Short mmCIF file of C-alpha atoms in Angstrom, two decimals:
data_model
loop_
_atom_site.label_atom_id
_atom_site.label_comp_id
_atom_site.label_asym_id
_atom_site.label_seq_id
_atom_site.Cartn_x
_atom_site.Cartn_y
_atom_site.Cartn_z
CA UNK M 1 69.40 87.16 111.32
CA UNK M 2 66.27 88.62 109.69
CA UNK M 3 64.89 87.78 106.59
CA UNK M 4 65.79 90.13 104.38
CA UNK M 5 69.34 89.82 105.45
CA UNK M 6 69.34 86.49 104.83
CA UNK M 7 68.24 87.11 101.02
CA UNK M 8 70.90 89.42 100.97
CA UNK M 9 73.54 86.87 102.06
CA UNK M 10 72.03 84.42 99.53
CA UNK M 11 71.95 87.25 96.40
CA UNK M 12 75.47 87.82 97.13
CA UNK M 13 76.76 84.23 97.51
CA UNK M 14 75.19 83.64 94.14
CA UNK M 15 76.61 86.51 92.74
CA UNK M 16 80.23 85.07 93.52
CA UNK M 17 79.27 82.23 92.59
CA UNK M 18 77.73 83.02 89.40
CA UNK M 19 81.61 85.10 88.72
CA UNK M 20 83.81 81.89 89.33
CA UNK M 21 81.63 79.71 87.09
CA UNK M 22 81.84 81.98 84.10
CA UNK M 23 84.53 84.25 83.69
CA UNK M 24 82.50 85.97 81.23
CA UNK M 25 80.13 86.79 84.06
CA UNK M 26 82.88 88.18 86.18
CA UNK M 27 83.69 90.66 83.28
CA UNK M 28 80.29 91.66 83.36
CA UNK M 29 79.64 92.27 87.22
CA UNK M 30 82.83 93.53 87.70
CA UNK M 31 81.98 97.42 86.85
CA UNK M 32 78.62 96.97 88.33
CA UNK M 33 79.38 96.08 91.69
CA UNK M 34 82.59 96.63 94.39
CA UNK M 35 83.66 94.81 97.57
CA UNK M 36 81.96 97.24 100.00
CA UNK M 37 78.83 96.05 98.19
CA UNK M 38 79.41 92.84 99.93
CA UNK M 39 77.64 92.57 103.91
CA UNK M 40 80.44 89.99 104.56
CA UNK M 41 84.24 90.84 104.42
CA UNK M 42 85.03 87.58 103.50
CA UNK M 43 82.58 87.87 100.69
CA UNK M 44 84.21 90.97 99.61
CA UNK M 45 87.76 89.15 99.96
CA UNK M 46 86.42 86.59 97.29
CA UNK M 47 85.46 89.29 95.15
CA UNK M 48 88.75 91.31 95.22
CA UNK M 49 90.36 87.76 94.89
CA UNK M 50 88.18 87.51 91.24
CA UNK M 51 88.60 91.22 90.54
CA UNK M 52 92.61 90.57 90.77
CA UNK M 53 92.30 87.12 88.68
CA UNK M 54 90.19 88.99 85.72
CA UNK M 55 92.83 91.66 85.53
CA UNK M 56 95.52 89.70 85.53
CA UNK M 57 93.65 87.83 82.73
CA UNK M 58 94.24 84.42 84.92
CA UNK M 59 91.79 81.91 84.89
CA UNK M 60 88.64 82.40 86.74
CA UNK M 61 87.37 78.98 88.64
CA UNK M 62 87.13 78.03 92.07
CA UNK M 63 90.98 76.48 92.30
CA UNK M 64 92.44 79.82 91.60
CA UNK M 65 89.73 81.88 93.46
CA UNK M 66 90.42 79.53 96.30
CA UNK M 67 94.53 80.28 96.21
CA UNK M 68 93.97 83.67 95.48
CA UNK M 69 92.38 83.44 99.29
CA UNK M 70 93.69 80.87 101.27
CA UNK M 71 92.20 77.54 102.54
CA UNK M 72 90.25 79.34 104.96
CA UNK M 73 87.73 80.47 102.42
CA UNK M 74 86.95 76.53 101.09
CA UNK M 75 83.53 76.77 102.89
CA UNK M 76 82.39 79.97 101.31
CA UNK M 77 83.71 79.04 97.96
CA UNK M 78 82.19 75.85 97.80
CA UNK M 79 78.63 77.24 99.03
CA UNK M 80 78.44 80.35 96.39
CA UNK M 81 79.65 77.72 93.65
CA UNK M 82 76.69 75.28 94.69
CA UNK M 83 74.22 78.00 94.86
CA UNK M 84 75.08 80.15 91.98
CA UNK M 85 72.70 82.24 89.83
CA UNK M 86 72.14 81.63 86.22
CA UNK M 87 74.32 84.13 84.32
CA UNK M 88 71.41 85.59 82.51
CA UNK M 89 69.96 87.22 85.83
CA UNK M 90 73.30 87.60 87.27
CA UNK M 91 73.53 91.38 86.22
CA UNK M 92 70.25 91.91 87.21
CA UNK M 93 70.91 90.09 90.47
CA UNK M 94 74.21 92.61 90.87
CA UNK M 95 72.06 95.90 90.03
CA UNK M 96 70.20 94.06 92.94
CA UNK M 97 72.66 93.97 95.25
CA UNK M 98 74.16 97.40 94.35
CA UNK M 99 71.00 99.18 95.36
CA UNK M 100 70.74 97.05 98.44
CA UNK M 101 74.19 98.04 99.47
CA UNK M 102 73.46 101.83 98.61
CA UNK M 103 70.13 101.61 100.91
CA UNK M 104 72.38 100.32 103.77
CA UNK M 105 74.64 102.94 103.70
CA UNK M 106 72.31 105.47 103.11
CA UNK M 107 70.60 104.01 106.64
CA UNK M 108 73.98 104.07 108.44
CA UNK M 109 74.74 107.17 107.30
CA UNK M 110 71.26 108.98 108.56
CA UNK M 111 71.45 106.87 111.90
CA UNK M 112 75.20 108.94 112.09
CA UNK M 113 73.07 112.05 111.55
CA UNK M 114 70.85 111.21 114.78
CA UNK M 115 73.06 110.48 117.42
CA UNK M 116 76.06 113.51 115.48
CA UNK M 117 76.72 116.18 118.40
CA UNK M 118 78.71 118.47 115.95
CA UNK M 119 77.32 120.12 112.77
CA UNK M 120 80.60 118.99 111.31
CA UNK M 121 79.61 115.64 112.08
CA UNK M 122 76.25 115.83 110.58
CA UNK M 123 77.62 117.21 107.31
CA UNK M 124 80.01 114.49 106.90
CA UNK M 125 76.90 111.96 106.81
CA UNK M 126 75.11 114.22 105.04
CA UNK M 127 78.18 113.94 102.59
CA UNK M 128 78.39 110.35 102.97
CA UNK M 129 74.39 109.93 101.86
CA UNK M 130 74.58 112.61 98.50
CA UNK M 131 77.17 110.38 97.44
CA UNK M 132 75.11 107.47 97.24
CA UNK M 133 72.14 109.00 95.91
CA UNK M 134 73.95 110.93 92.63
CA UNK M 135 73.49 108.72 89.57
CA UNK M 136 76.98 108.98 88.47
CA UNK M 137 79.51 108.92 91.25
CA UNK M 138 81.78 111.28 89.21
CA UNK M 139 79.67 113.72 89.32
CA UNK M 140 79.99 116.14 92.29
CA UNK M 141 78.60 119.83 93.24
CA UNK M 142 80.59 122.58 93.12
CA UNK M 143 80.21 126.56 93.49
CA UNK M 144 79.73 128.64 90.22
CA UNK M 145 83.23 130.56 90.27
CA UNK M 146 84.81 126.81 90.94
CA UNK M 147 83.20 125.96 88.24
CA UNK M 148 84.04 128.46 85.93
CA UNK M 149 87.32 128.01 86.87
CA UNK M 150 87.71 124.52 86.02
CA UNK M 151 86.46 125.25 82.90
CA UNK M 152 88.93 128.10 82.34
CA UNK M 153 91.73 125.80 83.48
CA UNK M 154 90.55 123.24 81.03
CA UNK M 155 90.67 126.13 77.89
CA UNK M 156 93.50 128.01 79.23
CA UNK M 157 95.42 130.41 76.79
CA UNK M 158 99.09 131.06 77.09
CA UNK M 159 98.33 134.60 78.06
CA UNK M 160 95.15 136.20 79.14
CA UNK M 161 94.32 139.91 77.18
CA UNK M 162 93.56 143.03 78.75
CA UNK M 163 89.75 142.38 79.52
CA UNK M 164 86.98 144.16 81.31
CA UNK M 165 87.06 143.35 85.40
CA UNK M 166 84.12 142.33 86.85
CA UNK M 167 84.54 142.08 90.13
CA UNK M 168 85.48 138.35 90.72
CA UNK M 169 88.58 137.95 92.28
CA UNK M 170 89.75 134.66 91.38
CA UNK M 171 88.00 135.16 87.89
CA UNK M 172 90.01 138.58 86.97
CA UNK M 173 92.74 137.13 84.75
CA UNK M 174 90.36 134.30 83.26
CA UNK M 175 87.00 136.89 81.96
CA UNK M 176 87.35 137.37 78.64
CA UNK M 177 85.47 140.24 78.02
CA UNK M 178 86.04 143.42 75.73
CA UNK M 179 84.25 146.65 75.66
CA UNK M 180 81.65 146.11 72.76
CA UNK M 181 80.82 142.55 73.43
#
């Protein structure tokens, strides 16, 4: 195991420990990170358990998380609570974890590009990289015609007036420009 990997795992344990220790910390970190940000599936499972407890407005502590995950997770939960980060640093550490996991996913997709045998496999990996590099995940790149169609869908009238045709078949019913405009 490399030093960077060991540091990341320790960071992940600290974050889980802080979330178990204080419910307010869990509420602060849940919007920042996801179960996919954890390098070990077991830590992702514990994160999902904390998320489920938080959403159910249930107490979050080592006992409730253990009950949610099962006895097999007891050593992991104990280790996480023993090395937790301070609540004041938790948000910063969550940002670090998010960035490291995003970088890891970008590196994995880049490696997939190197071994891709078809252009379609390459496109899929490039899409994955783009999704990680977009600052806001709800954004997506679309063409101008699709953007205009979406705009007109949001501002649709019950009946479109008879306006000029600009040669865009899909937009013909949606462009509202009369002669003289």
